[in-house]
C-alpha cells in the first residue's frame, strides 16, 4: 500500500472527526463571573438529595398490572405533600453528564468523554461547592468528581468498595442498602463528636445519597424484571426511613427539603446513553420545607398521556429540564447559584412568598446574564471588528433596561410581573449564549465541507491517474495549469486566512480546518484536465449512457448504505437484492452450486436484521445452539481439507469452540443461581480470548485453511460475548464470506485456479508481472465490502448510539463494574465481525491481484460520500433522540473510515503471519 497516502488519509480524517466537536460541541463553560444569591432568608436550612441511578419516570410513577404502586411512600408524597414531574435529560444519558447537569446546572462538556465521565477535564462550580457543608454517600466514580471540584474542606464523602457493584451478584441492590445503612450509622455516631454535630446544625448544608442499585439491576436484569421492580421498592422504603431519620435528628423543625430524581433512565433492553424517551425521562419528586404542596392540574400543559397512564392526571405535573434542578436546590437553601448553570428556576416547585420568588428569578437572571456578558466579551475579543456581529435582541441598553425594569417591578410590589419579565430575559439571554456558542459554526462548517469535496476530488484524481488505464502515463502526474500562478493564488489565500486567524487568536485546530481546503483544492485544480481526459476516454470507450448508468448505480448504492444507518430493514432488502447477483451473471451456468450457495447465504442472513435488537432478551440456548452449529460446520470443513493441510491445530481449535460454548452455559447457570462468575470460567475465558490472536499463526498461509482457522479462533471468543441469536449471525456471516470469495474468484480471470493452491504470502509468485488496473467489477467488490461491514454493524442490532452497552455480554470475563474493560470487550465483539469481513476482502484482492491501495481508495471515496452527508445531518437541537442519532451516525461512519487502515493491517497480520517465520523458515505446517 502507498504508506504516505494512507497516513495522509488518516490525518485528514482525524481533522474531519475532530471538527464536529469544535463546530457542534464546544465547551459551554466560561470563567470570570461572580456568585449571585438572594439576600432573603431561604425556606430551608438543609437539603437531602436522593439520586437513583437509572430510574425511569414511568417505572416510578406508573402502576403495575394489578393497579398497585411500586413506590407507596413516594406515591403518597406526590399525592399529599409534594410536587412532582418529569426531569428531561440530555444526551449522552450517562451518569456523569446527568449528575453534572442536576448538581452543577450545565450540560456536560464533551471533552469529559476522554476521561470516562470520571475526572474533571475542566473545573466547574456546583451546588455542593457553594454549600456550607456537603455529606455524600455512594460510588467513588460519582462522588470523587464533585469532591475534587470543591474549594475548601467542606465536602465529606463515604464510598464503598468497587466489588460492591457486581452485575452478576446475588443482590445487585447492595449499593443502595450500603448507602442507607451507612447514613444510619453516621447519625448514630454523632453524639460522640461535638464538632460534627455543630457542622450538621449549620445552615446551607446538603446531604447527597447516590443510589446505584437500579442502574446495576437494569443492566443485569432489564427494567421490566422483578429485580428492578424490587429495587424500586427497596429505594422507596429506604427513602422513607431516611426521611424519618433526618426528621428525628432535627426534631421535626420543618427546615429540611427533600428531592429525589435520577441521572438518566434506561431502555427496555437495559442500556442507556442515547436519546430514547425511556432514557431521557427521569422522575423528580420534591417535598419538605419550601416545596409546593399538591394542586389540581389546571390547564393541560402536556400533550402526552403520561399523567393519565400513571393515574396522576388529577395532580399538577411540572416538567423541567435536568439543569433546572440546580437553581431549585440553591434557592431552597439560600446558596449562590452555580456559576455556569444554565438552569431556569422552576417557580412552580417553590412554596414561598411572591417576593422571594421574584428575587430568586432576579438572581437567576443576573447569574445567566453574567455568563452571557463574559461570552460576548470573549467573542468580541477574538473576532475582527469587521466580522463581529452583536446579538441584537440583547444590546447593552436593552440589558440595562430589562434589569432596571425587573428591579423596579419588585420595588413596586408587582412580583408576578417581575417574575414574568425575569423569565423572558433569561430566555433571551440563553438564546444569546447559544448565539455566541455557535457563532463560528457556519464559517467552520463551510471550511470542512470544502475540505471534504477537495479531498474526494483528490482521491478521485489518484484513482484515475494511478489505478486505471483511463489516463496515459505521460499525463498522469503532470500539472495542467501554470504552476507558479496557481501557487501564488492559493498561497495568497492561505496567508490571508492564517493572518485573519492569528489576529483573532483562533484555536490551533481552526488553522487546520481553514487551511486544509486551500491545500486540497490547489492539488485538484492544478490537474483538472485529468478529469476531462478520463471523461473523454470513458465516453469514447463505453458511451455517455454508460457513464450516467454507472453514476446512478454508484449514487444509489451509497444512498442504500446511508439508509441502513436509519433502517435496519434496508440491510435485509440489500441482502435479498445482491442474492440474485450470481444468477444474473455467467455463474448460473458455469458454477451453479456456488451461485446457489451465495443465494441461500444471503437470504438466510437477511433474516437477522428483521429480528429484535440483541440485548432486548437473553436467550442462552440460542448461543449454545450457535456454538454447536459452528462446531459442526468446523468439523465438516476440516474433513474437506486436503490431508496435507490437516494440521493438529484445527482439532485444538474445535475443542476451544466446544469449551467456549460450555463456558457460556455454565457461567449463565451460575449467574442465575446468584453465585456469580466462577473463577475457573473467568480464567479460561480470558485464555481463549488471548489465544484467538495467535492460533491462526500456527496454520498454513494457504487461503482457505488460514481463513477457516481465523473464523474458528474468533468465533470462539464471539460465542462467549453473545447473549442471543448473534452467535448464529456470526456463523452465517462466515459462510456468506466464503461464498463471496468463491464468487469473485470464479468470475475473475483466475477462475481456473484452485484456492487450495493460493497462498496469502506467495500469490505474487504465481502470476508474474505488475498488478492489474482497476476494472468496473472492482467497484462491486468495494461496495460489497462496505455493505458487509455495515451488515456486521447493524445485523443484530442498531449500534448507532452509545446506548448499546449491555454488561451481560461480558459475564464470561467479568461481572464487577469496570467501564473501560467492559467497553473494550464490547468493542472487540463488534470488531470481530469486521475483521472476518476484512480478512475475506483481503483474500479477494490478493487472489484477484488488485493492489490494496486501489480498493482502499474506492472504499474511502464511498465512505466519504456518506460522511459528508452525515456531517450536514449532525444536530444539537430537536429531540434528544434526533440529537443522539445524528451524532452517533457521524461518529460511526468516521470511525469506520479511520479503522479501515487498521482493519486491513490486522487482516494482513492474521492472514500472513506464521510462527515459522520467526525462525526464518517458510515451510507449510
PDB file of C-alpha atoms in Angstrom, residues 524-770:
ATOM      1  CA  UNK A 524      -7.178  19.314  -7.547  1.00  0.00           C
ATOM      2  CA  UNK A 525      -7.204  22.485  -9.626  1.00  0.00           C
ATOM      3  CA  UNK A 526      -3.694  22.078 -10.993  1.00  0.00           C
ATOM      4  CA  UNK A 527      -4.695  18.751 -12.545  1.00  0.00           C
ATOM      5  CA  UNK A 528      -8.254  19.474 -13.594  1.00  0.00           C
ATOM      6  CA  UNK A 529      -7.614  18.168 -17.129  1.00  0.00           C
ATOM      7  CA  UNK A 530      -7.100  14.680 -15.663  1.00  0.00           C
ATOM      8  CA  UNK A 531     -10.815  14.501 -15.043  1.00  0.00           C
ATOM      9  CA  UNK A 532     -11.594  15.792 -18.544  1.00  0.00           C
ATOM     10  CA  UNK A 533      -9.270  13.239 -20.120  1.00  0.00           C
ATOM     11  CA  UNK A 534     -10.828  10.417 -18.098  1.00  0.00           C
ATOM     12  CA  UNK A 535     -14.294  11.599 -19.078  1.00  0.00           C
ATOM     13  CA  UNK A 536     -13.409  11.633 -22.767  1.00  0.00           C
ATOM     14  CA  UNK A 537     -11.808   8.193 -22.571  1.00  0.00           C
ATOM     15  CA  UNK A 538     -14.784   6.635 -20.800  1.00  0.00           C
ATOM     16  CA  UNK A 539     -17.219   8.326 -23.195  1.00  0.00           C
ATOM     17  CA  UNK A 540     -15.373   7.034 -26.223  1.00  0.00           C
ATOM     18  CA  UNK A 541     -14.918   3.580 -24.759  1.00  0.00           C
ATOM     19  CA  UNK A 542     -18.337   2.962 -23.207  1.00  0.00           C
ATOM     20  CA  UNK A 543     -20.652   5.787 -24.246  1.00  0.00           C
ATOM     21  CA  UNK A 544     -22.376   8.599 -22.370  1.00  0.00           C
ATOM     22  CA  UNK A 545     -25.329   6.431 -21.329  1.00  0.00           C
ATOM     23  CA  UNK A 546     -22.943   4.025 -19.647  1.00  0.00           C
ATOM     24  CA  UNK A 547     -21.455   6.865 -17.612  1.00  0.00           C
ATOM     25  CA  UNK A 548     -24.866   8.033 -16.455  1.00  0.00           C
ATOM     26  CA  UNK A 549     -25.935   4.483 -15.579  1.00  0.00           C
ATOM     27  CA  UNK A 550     -22.742   3.828 -13.612  1.00  0.00           C
ATOM     28  CA  UNK A 551     -23.004   7.135 -11.744  1.00  0.00           C
ATOM     29  CA  UNK A 552     -26.661   6.474 -10.940  1.00  0.00           C
ATOM     30  CA  UNK A 553     -25.844   2.999  -9.628  1.00  0.00           C
ATOM     31  CA  UNK A 554     -22.983   4.374  -7.521  1.00  0.00           C
ATOM     32  CA  UNK A 555     -25.219   7.098  -6.107  1.00  0.00           C
ATOM     33  CA  UNK A 556     -27.995   4.599  -5.409  1.00  0.00           C
ATOM     34  CA  UNK A 557     -25.552   2.221  -3.728  1.00  0.00           C
ATOM     35  CA  UNK A 558     -24.183   4.938  -1.439  1.00  0.00           C
ATOM     36  CA  UNK A 559     -27.696   6.043  -0.504  1.00  0.00           C
ATOM     37  CA  UNK A 560     -28.631   2.459   0.332  1.00  0.00           C
ATOM     38  CA  UNK A 561     -25.619   2.293   2.615  1.00  0.00           C
ATOM     39  CA  UNK A 562     -26.655   5.574   4.210  1.00  0.00           C
ATOM     40  CA  UNK A 563     -30.254   4.429   4.736  1.00  0.00           C
ATOM     41  CA  UNK A 564     -29.038   1.324   6.555  1.00  0.00           C
ATOM     42  CA  UNK A 565     -27.967   3.623   9.407  1.00  0.00           C
ATOM     43  CA  UNK A 566     -31.584   4.643   9.896  1.00  0.00           C
ATOM     44  CA  UNK A 567     -33.461   1.472   8.991  1.00  0.00           C
ATOM     45  CA  UNK A 568     -32.019  -1.971   9.645  1.00  0.00           C
ATOM     46  CA  UNK A 569     -34.580  -3.421   7.248  1.00  0.00           C
ATOM     47  CA  UNK A 570     -32.627  -1.832   4.374  1.00  0.00           C
ATOM     48  CA  UNK A 571     -29.857  -4.353   5.060  1.00  0.00           C
ATOM     49  CA  UNK A 572     -32.330  -7.190   4.602  1.00  0.00           C
ATOM     50  CA  UNK A 573     -33.561  -5.679   1.335  1.00  0.00           C
ATOM     51  CA  UNK A 574     -29.964  -5.196   0.210  1.00  0.00           C
ATOM     52  CA  UNK A 575     -29.019  -8.789   1.023  1.00  0.00           C
ATOM     53  CA  UNK A 576     -32.000 -10.116  -0.912  1.00  0.00           C
ATOM     54  CA  UNK A 577     -31.137  -7.827  -3.838  1.00  0.00           C
ATOM     55  CA  UNK A 578     -27.499  -8.926  -4.065  1.00  0.00           C
ATOM     56  CA  UNK A 579     -28.561 -12.560  -3.615  1.00  0.00           C
ATOM     57  CA  UNK A 580     -29.588 -12.643  -7.268  1.00  0.00           C
ATOM     58  CA  UNK A 581     -26.272 -11.192  -8.478  1.00  0.00           C
ATOM     59  CA  UNK A 582     -24.578 -14.541  -9.429  1.00  0.00           C
ATOM     60  CA  UNK A 583     -27.799 -15.763 -11.010  1.00  0.00           C
ATOM     61  CA  UNK A 584     -27.723 -12.712 -13.293  1.00  0.00           C
ATOM     62  CA  UNK A 585     -24.143 -13.479 -14.287  1.00  0.00           C
ATOM     63  CA  UNK A 586     -22.494 -16.358 -16.155  1.00  0.00           C
ATOM     64  CA  UNK A 587     -22.097 -18.229 -12.865  1.00  0.00           C
ATOM     65  CA  UNK A 588     -25.557 -19.705 -13.126  1.00  0.00           C
ATOM     66  CA  UNK A 589     -24.198 -21.850 -15.955  1.00  0.00           C
ATOM     67  CA  UNK A 590     -20.535 -22.314 -15.102  1.00  0.00           C
ATOM     68  CA  UNK A 591     -20.702 -22.598 -11.295  1.00  0.00           C
ATOM     69  CA  UNK A 592     -24.319 -23.245 -10.444  1.00  0.00           C
ATOM     70  CA  UNK A 593     -23.722 -24.621  -6.913  1.00  0.00           C
ATOM     71  CA  UNK A 594     -21.605 -21.608  -5.956  1.00  0.00           C
ATOM     72  CA  UNK A 595     -24.382 -19.300  -7.146  1.00  0.00           C
ATOM     73  CA  UNK A 596     -26.923 -21.283  -5.132  1.00  0.00           C
ATOM     74  CA  UNK A 597     -24.696 -21.179  -2.058  1.00  0.00           C
ATOM     75  CA  UNK A 598     -24.410 -17.384  -2.373  1.00  0.00           C
ATOM     76  CA  UNK A 599     -28.160 -17.034  -2.814  1.00  0.00           C
ATOM     77  CA  UNK A 600     -29.024 -19.193   0.205  1.00  0.00           C
ATOM     78  CA  UNK A 601     -26.415 -17.498   2.440  1.00  0.00           C
ATOM     79  CA  UNK A 602     -27.690 -14.014   1.548  1.00  0.00           C
ATOM     80  CA  UNK A 603     -31.328 -14.947   2.118  1.00  0.00           C
ATOM     81  CA  UNK A 604     -30.633 -16.578   5.495  1.00  0.00           C
ATOM     82  CA  UNK A 605     -28.513 -13.639   6.660  1.00  0.00           C
ATOM     83  CA  UNK A 606     -31.240 -11.198   5.567  1.00  0.00           C
ATOM     84  CA  UNK A 607     -33.482 -12.576   8.308  1.00  0.00           C
ATOM     85  CA  UNK A 608     -31.322 -11.282  11.162  1.00  0.00           C
ATOM     86  CA  UNK A 609     -31.849  -7.502  10.644  1.00  0.00           C
ATOM     87  CA  UNK A 610     -35.578  -8.200  10.919  1.00  0.00           C
ATOM     88  CA  UNK A 611     -35.191  -9.830  14.332  1.00  0.00           C
ATOM     89  CA  UNK A 612     -35.319  -7.828  17.594  1.00  0.00           C
ATOM     90  CA  UNK A 613     -32.190  -5.966  18.596  1.00  0.00           C
ATOM     91  CA  UNK A 614     -29.763  -8.139  20.523  1.00  0.00           C
ATOM     92  CA  UNK A 615     -29.964  -7.233  24.192  1.00  0.00           C
ATOM     93  CA  UNK A 616     -33.736  -6.978  24.412  1.00  0.00           C
ATOM     94  CA  UNK A 617     -33.897 -10.535  25.686  1.00  0.00           C
ATOM     95  CA  UNK A 618     -31.289 -13.027  26.771  1.00  0.00           C
ATOM     96  CA  UNK A 619     -31.524 -16.429  25.091  1.00  0.00           C
ATOM     97  CA  UNK A 620     -28.588 -18.571  26.146  1.00  0.00           C
ATOM     98  CA  UNK A 621     -29.972 -21.755  24.491  1.00  0.00           C
ATOM     99  CA  UNK A 622     -29.614 -19.949  21.141  1.00  0.00           C
ATOM    100  CA  UNK A 623     -25.994 -19.131  21.994  1.00  0.00           C
ATOM    101  CA  UNK A 624     -25.327 -22.776  22.838  1.00  0.00           C
ATOM    102  CA  UNK A 625     -27.053 -23.832  19.610  1.00  0.00           C
ATOM    103  CA  UNK A 626     -24.853 -21.424  17.648  1.00  0.00           C
ATOM    104  CA  UNK A 627     -21.773 -22.919  19.293  1.00  0.00           C
ATOM    105  CA  UNK A 628     -22.873 -26.431  18.348  1.00  0.00           C
ATOM    106  CA  UNK A 629     -23.542 -25.381  14.745  1.00  0.00           C
ATOM    107  CA  UNK A 630     -20.167 -23.638  14.490  1.00  0.00           C
ATOM    108  CA  UNK A 631     -18.522 -26.767  15.848  1.00  0.00           C
ATOM    109  CA  UNK A 632     -20.382 -28.968  13.341  1.00  0.00           C
ATOM    110  CA  UNK A 633     -19.560 -26.715  10.366  1.00  0.00           C
ATOM    111  CA  UNK A 634     -15.945 -26.546  11.522  1.00  0.00           C
ATOM    112  CA  UNK A 635     -15.699 -30.344  11.625  1.00  0.00           C
ATOM    113  CA  UNK A 636     -17.173 -30.621   8.119  1.00  0.00           C
ATOM    114  CA  UNK A 637     -14.771 -28.011   6.757  1.00  0.00           C
ATOM    115  CA  UNK A 638     -11.825 -29.693   8.461  1.00  0.00           C
ATOM    116  CA  UNK A 639     -12.763 -33.012   6.884  1.00  0.00           C
ATOM    117  CA  UNK A 640     -12.874 -31.338   3.471  1.00  0.00           C
ATOM    118  CA  UNK A 641      -9.307 -30.072   3.788  1.00  0.00           C
ATOM    119  CA  UNK A 642      -6.660 -31.950   1.803  1.00  0.00           C
ATOM    120  CA  UNK A 643      -4.629 -34.212   4.068  1.00  0.00           C
ATOM    121  CA  UNK A 644      -1.542 -32.011   3.626  1.00  0.00           C
ATOM    122  CA  UNK A 645      -3.344 -29.155   5.400  1.00  0.00           C
ATOM    123  CA  UNK A 646      -4.932 -31.082   8.263  1.00  0.00           C
ATOM    124  CA  UNK A 647      -2.783 -29.573  10.967  1.00  0.00           C
ATOM    125  CA  UNK A 648      -3.233 -30.634  14.580  1.00  0.00           C
ATOM    126  CA  UNK A 649      -4.160 -27.022  15.251  1.00  0.00           C
ATOM    127  CA  UNK A 650      -7.668 -27.497  13.816  1.00  0.00           C
ATOM    128  CA  UNK A 651      -8.798 -30.196  16.301  1.00  0.00           C
ATOM    129  CA  UNK A 652      -7.469 -27.935  19.040  1.00  0.00           C
ATOM    130  CA  UNK A 653      -9.497 -25.007  17.736  1.00  0.00           C
ATOM    131  CA  UNK A 654     -12.613 -27.153  17.503  1.00  0.00           C
ATOM    132  CA  UNK A 655     -12.074 -28.164  21.131  1.00  0.00           C
ATOM    133  CA  UNK A 656     -11.748 -24.487  22.059  1.00  0.00           C
ATOM    134  CA  UNK A 657     -15.096 -23.725  20.358  1.00  0.00           C
ATOM    135  CA  UNK A 658     -16.718 -26.534  22.351  1.00  0.00           C
ATOM    136  CA  UNK A 659     -15.114 -25.216  25.561  1.00  0.00           C
ATOM    137  CA  UNK A 660     -16.313 -21.666  24.849  1.00  0.00           C
ATOM    138  CA  UNK A 661     -19.856 -22.945  24.325  1.00  0.00           C
ATOM    139  CA  UNK A 662     -19.733 -24.808  27.636  1.00  0.00           C
ATOM    140  CA  UNK A 663     -18.330 -21.738  29.414  1.00  0.00           C
ATOM    141  CA  UNK A 664     -21.298 -19.651  28.261  1.00  0.00           C
ATOM    142  CA  UNK A 665     -23.764 -22.236  29.518  1.00  0.00           C
ATOM    143  CA  UNK A 666     -22.071 -22.823  32.884  1.00  0.00           C
ATOM    144  CA  UNK A 667     -21.414 -19.126  33.550  1.00  0.00           C
ATOM    145  CA  UNK A 668     -25.032 -18.132  32.979  1.00  0.00           C
ATOM    146  CA  UNK A 669     -26.247 -21.069  35.080  1.00  0.00           C
ATOM    147  CA  UNK A 670     -24.023 -19.842  37.911  1.00  0.00           C
ATOM    148  CA  UNK A 671     -25.179 -16.234  37.493  1.00  0.00           C
ATOM    149  CA  UNK A 672     -28.854 -17.201  37.559  1.00  0.00           C
ATOM    150  CA  UNK A 673     -28.264 -19.143  40.764  1.00  0.00           C
ATOM    151  CA  UNK A 674     -26.777 -15.988  42.303  1.00  0.00           C
ATOM    152  CA  UNK A 675     -23.286 -17.498  42.596  1.00  0.00           C
ATOM    153  CA  UNK A 676     -21.655 -15.021  40.235  1.00  0.00           C
ATOM    154  CA  UNK A 677     -18.840 -15.755  37.786  1.00  0.00           C
ATOM    155  CA  UNK A 678     -16.786 -18.880  38.671  1.00  0.00           C
ATOM    156  CA  UNK A 679     -13.066 -18.125  38.785  1.00  0.00           C
ATOM    157  CA  UNK A 680     -12.194 -21.101  36.565  1.00  0.00           C
ATOM    158  CA  UNK A 681     -14.619 -19.882  33.902  1.00  0.00           C
ATOM    159  CA  UNK A 682     -13.149 -16.393  34.064  1.00  0.00           C
ATOM    160  CA  UNK A 683      -9.570 -17.650  33.648  1.00  0.00           C
ATOM    161  CA  UNK A 684     -10.484 -19.943  30.742  1.00  0.00           C
ATOM    162  CA  UNK A 685     -12.443 -17.169  29.003  1.00  0.00           C
ATOM    163  CA  UNK A 686      -9.510 -14.765  29.095  1.00  0.00           C
ATOM    164  CA  UNK A 687      -7.148 -17.523  27.922  1.00  0.00           C
ATOM    165  CA  UNK A 688      -9.385 -18.265  24.926  1.00  0.00           C
ATOM    166  CA  UNK A 689      -9.594 -14.559  24.114  1.00  0.00           C
ATOM    167  CA  UNK A 690      -5.821 -14.088  24.070  1.00  0.00           C
ATOM    168  CA  UNK A 691      -5.226 -17.407  22.272  1.00  0.00           C
ATOM    169  CA  UNK A 692      -7.527 -16.316  19.435  1.00  0.00           C
ATOM    170  CA  UNK A 693      -4.943 -13.726  18.360  1.00  0.00           C
ATOM    171  CA  UNK A 694      -2.203 -16.334  17.880  1.00  0.00           C
ATOM    172  CA  UNK A 695      -3.952 -19.556  16.816  1.00  0.00           C
ATOM    173  CA  UNK A 696      -4.156 -18.652  13.081  1.00  0.00           C
ATOM    174  CA  UNK A 697      -0.390 -18.095  13.001  1.00  0.00           C
ATOM    175  CA  UNK A 698       0.100 -21.836  13.601  1.00  0.00           C
ATOM    176  CA  UNK A 699      -1.722 -22.735  10.366  1.00  0.00           C
ATOM    177  CA  UNK A 700      -0.566 -22.648   6.744  1.00  0.00           C
ATOM    178  CA  UNK A 701      -0.996 -19.347   4.908  1.00  0.00           C
ATOM    179  CA  UNK A 702      -2.850 -21.168   2.147  1.00  0.00           C
ATOM    180  CA  UNK A 703      -6.036 -19.166   1.673  1.00  0.00           C
ATOM    181  CA  UNK A 704      -8.877 -21.487   2.707  1.00  0.00           C
ATOM    182  CA  UNK A 705      -7.145 -23.225   5.671  1.00  0.00           C
ATOM    183  CA  UNK A 706      -5.989 -19.874   7.058  1.00  0.00           C
ATOM    184  CA  UNK A 707      -9.474 -18.321   6.719  1.00  0.00           C
ATOM    185  CA  UNK A 708     -11.006 -21.367   8.424  1.00  0.00           C
ATOM    186  CA  UNK A 709      -8.550 -21.016  11.310  1.00  0.00           C
ATOM    187  CA  UNK A 710      -9.322 -17.292  11.663  1.00  0.00           C
ATOM    188  CA  UNK A 711     -13.078 -17.977  11.668  1.00  0.00           C
ATOM    189  CA  UNK A 712     -12.792 -20.671  14.342  1.00  0.00           C
ATOM    190  CA  UNK A 713     -10.452 -18.588  16.516  1.00  0.00           C
ATOM    191  CA  UNK A 714     -12.688 -15.531  16.615  1.00  0.00           C
ATOM    192  CA  UNK A 715     -15.964 -17.457  16.636  1.00  0.00           C
ATOM    193  CA  UNK A 716     -14.984 -18.973  19.993  1.00  0.00           C
ATOM    194  CA  UNK A 717     -14.496 -15.503  21.502  1.00  0.00           C
ATOM    195  CA  UNK A 718     -17.647 -14.195  19.838  1.00  0.00           C
ATOM    196  CA  UNK A 719     -19.709 -17.016  21.339  1.00  0.00           C
ATOM    197  CA  UNK A 720     -18.550 -16.041  24.829  1.00  0.00           C
ATOM    198  CA  UNK A 721     -19.623 -12.450  24.154  1.00  0.00           C
ATOM    199  CA  UNK A 722     -23.064 -13.430  22.855  1.00  0.00           C
ATOM    200  CA  UNK A 723     -26.397 -13.368  24.653  1.00  0.00           C
ATOM    201  CA  UNK A 724     -28.861 -14.345  21.932  1.00  0.00           C
ATOM    202  CA  UNK A 725     -29.018 -15.007  18.197  1.00  0.00           C
ATOM    203  CA  UNK A 726     -25.867 -13.039  17.304  1.00  0.00           C
ATOM    204  CA  UNK A 727     -23.846 -16.269  17.531  1.00  0.00           C
ATOM    205  CA  UNK A 728     -25.884 -17.689  14.653  1.00  0.00           C
ATOM    206  CA  UNK A 729     -25.398 -14.412  12.784  1.00  0.00           C
ATOM    207  CA  UNK A 730     -21.630 -14.836  13.097  1.00  0.00           C
ATOM    208  CA  UNK A 731     -21.861 -18.351  11.660  1.00  0.00           C
ATOM    209  CA  UNK A 732     -23.908 -17.373   8.615  1.00  0.00           C
ATOM    210  CA  UNK A 733     -21.801 -14.268   8.025  1.00  0.00           C
ATOM    211  CA  UNK A 734     -18.715 -16.507   7.830  1.00  0.00           C
ATOM    212  CA  UNK A 735     -20.491 -18.816   5.367  1.00  0.00           C
ATOM    213  CA  UNK A 736     -21.502 -15.837   3.220  1.00  0.00           C
ATOM    214  CA  UNK A 737     -17.917 -14.559   3.253  1.00  0.00           C
ATOM    215  CA  UNK A 738     -16.769 -17.936   1.906  1.00  0.00           C
ATOM    216  CA  UNK A 739     -19.346 -17.750  -0.878  1.00  0.00           C
ATOM    217  CA  UNK A 740     -18.266 -14.181  -1.672  1.00  0.00           C
ATOM    218  CA  UNK A 741     -14.657 -15.296  -2.068  1.00  0.00           C
ATOM    219  CA  UNK A 742     -15.661 -18.185  -4.311  1.00  0.00           C
ATOM    220  CA  UNK A 743     -17.927 -15.999  -6.464  1.00  0.00           C
ATOM    221  CA  UNK A 744     -15.333 -13.271  -7.010  1.00  0.00           C
ATOM    222  CA  UNK A 745     -12.598 -15.777  -7.773  1.00  0.00           C
ATOM    223  CA  UNK A 746     -14.689 -17.760 -10.273  1.00  0.00           C
ATOM    224  CA  UNK A 747     -15.920 -14.648 -12.066  1.00  0.00           C
ATOM    225  CA  UNK A 748     -12.363 -13.376 -12.457  1.00  0.00           C
ATOM    226  CA  UNK A 749      -9.688 -14.276 -14.995  1.00  0.00           C
ATOM    227  CA  UNK A 750      -8.193 -16.533 -12.322  1.00  0.00           C
ATOM    228  CA  UNK A 751     -11.331 -18.627 -12.082  1.00  0.00           C
ATOM    229  CA  UNK A 752      -9.465 -21.776 -13.079  1.00  0.00           C
ATOM    230  CA  UNK A 753      -7.081 -21.515 -10.122  1.00  0.00           C
ATOM    231  CA  UNK A 754      -7.963 -23.569  -7.051  1.00  0.00           C
ATOM    232  CA  UNK A 755      -7.984 -21.666  -3.784  1.00  0.00           C
ATOM    233  CA  UNK A 756      -6.211 -24.623  -2.190  1.00  0.00           C
ATOM    234  CA  UNK A 757      -3.187 -23.570  -4.229  1.00  0.00           C
ATOM    235  CA  UNK A 758      -3.336 -19.856  -3.434  1.00  0.00           C
ATOM    236  CA  UNK A 759      -1.276 -18.566  -0.527  1.00  0.00           C
ATOM    237  CA  UNK A 760      -1.531 -15.187   1.116  1.00  0.00           C
ATOM    238  CA  UNK A 761       2.258 -14.916   1.099  1.00  0.00           C
ATOM    239  CA  UNK A 762       3.297 -16.186  -2.319  1.00  0.00           C
ATOM    240  CA  UNK A 763       0.424 -15.310  -4.644  1.00  0.00           C
ATOM    241  CA  UNK A 764       2.653 -12.742  -6.372  1.00  0.00           C
ATOM    242  CA  UNK A 765       4.986 -15.536  -7.450  1.00  0.00           C
ATOM    243  CA  UNK A 766       2.127 -17.424  -9.102  1.00  0.00           C
ATOM    244  CA  UNK A 767       1.408 -14.576 -11.510  1.00  0.00           C
ATOM    245  CA  UNK A 768       4.431 -12.631 -12.585  1.00  0.00           C
ATOM    246  CA  UNK A 769       4.004  -9.128 -13.835  1.00  0.00           C
ATOM    247  CA  UNK A 770       2.705  -5.837 -12.495  1.00  0.00           C
TER     248      UNK A 770
END
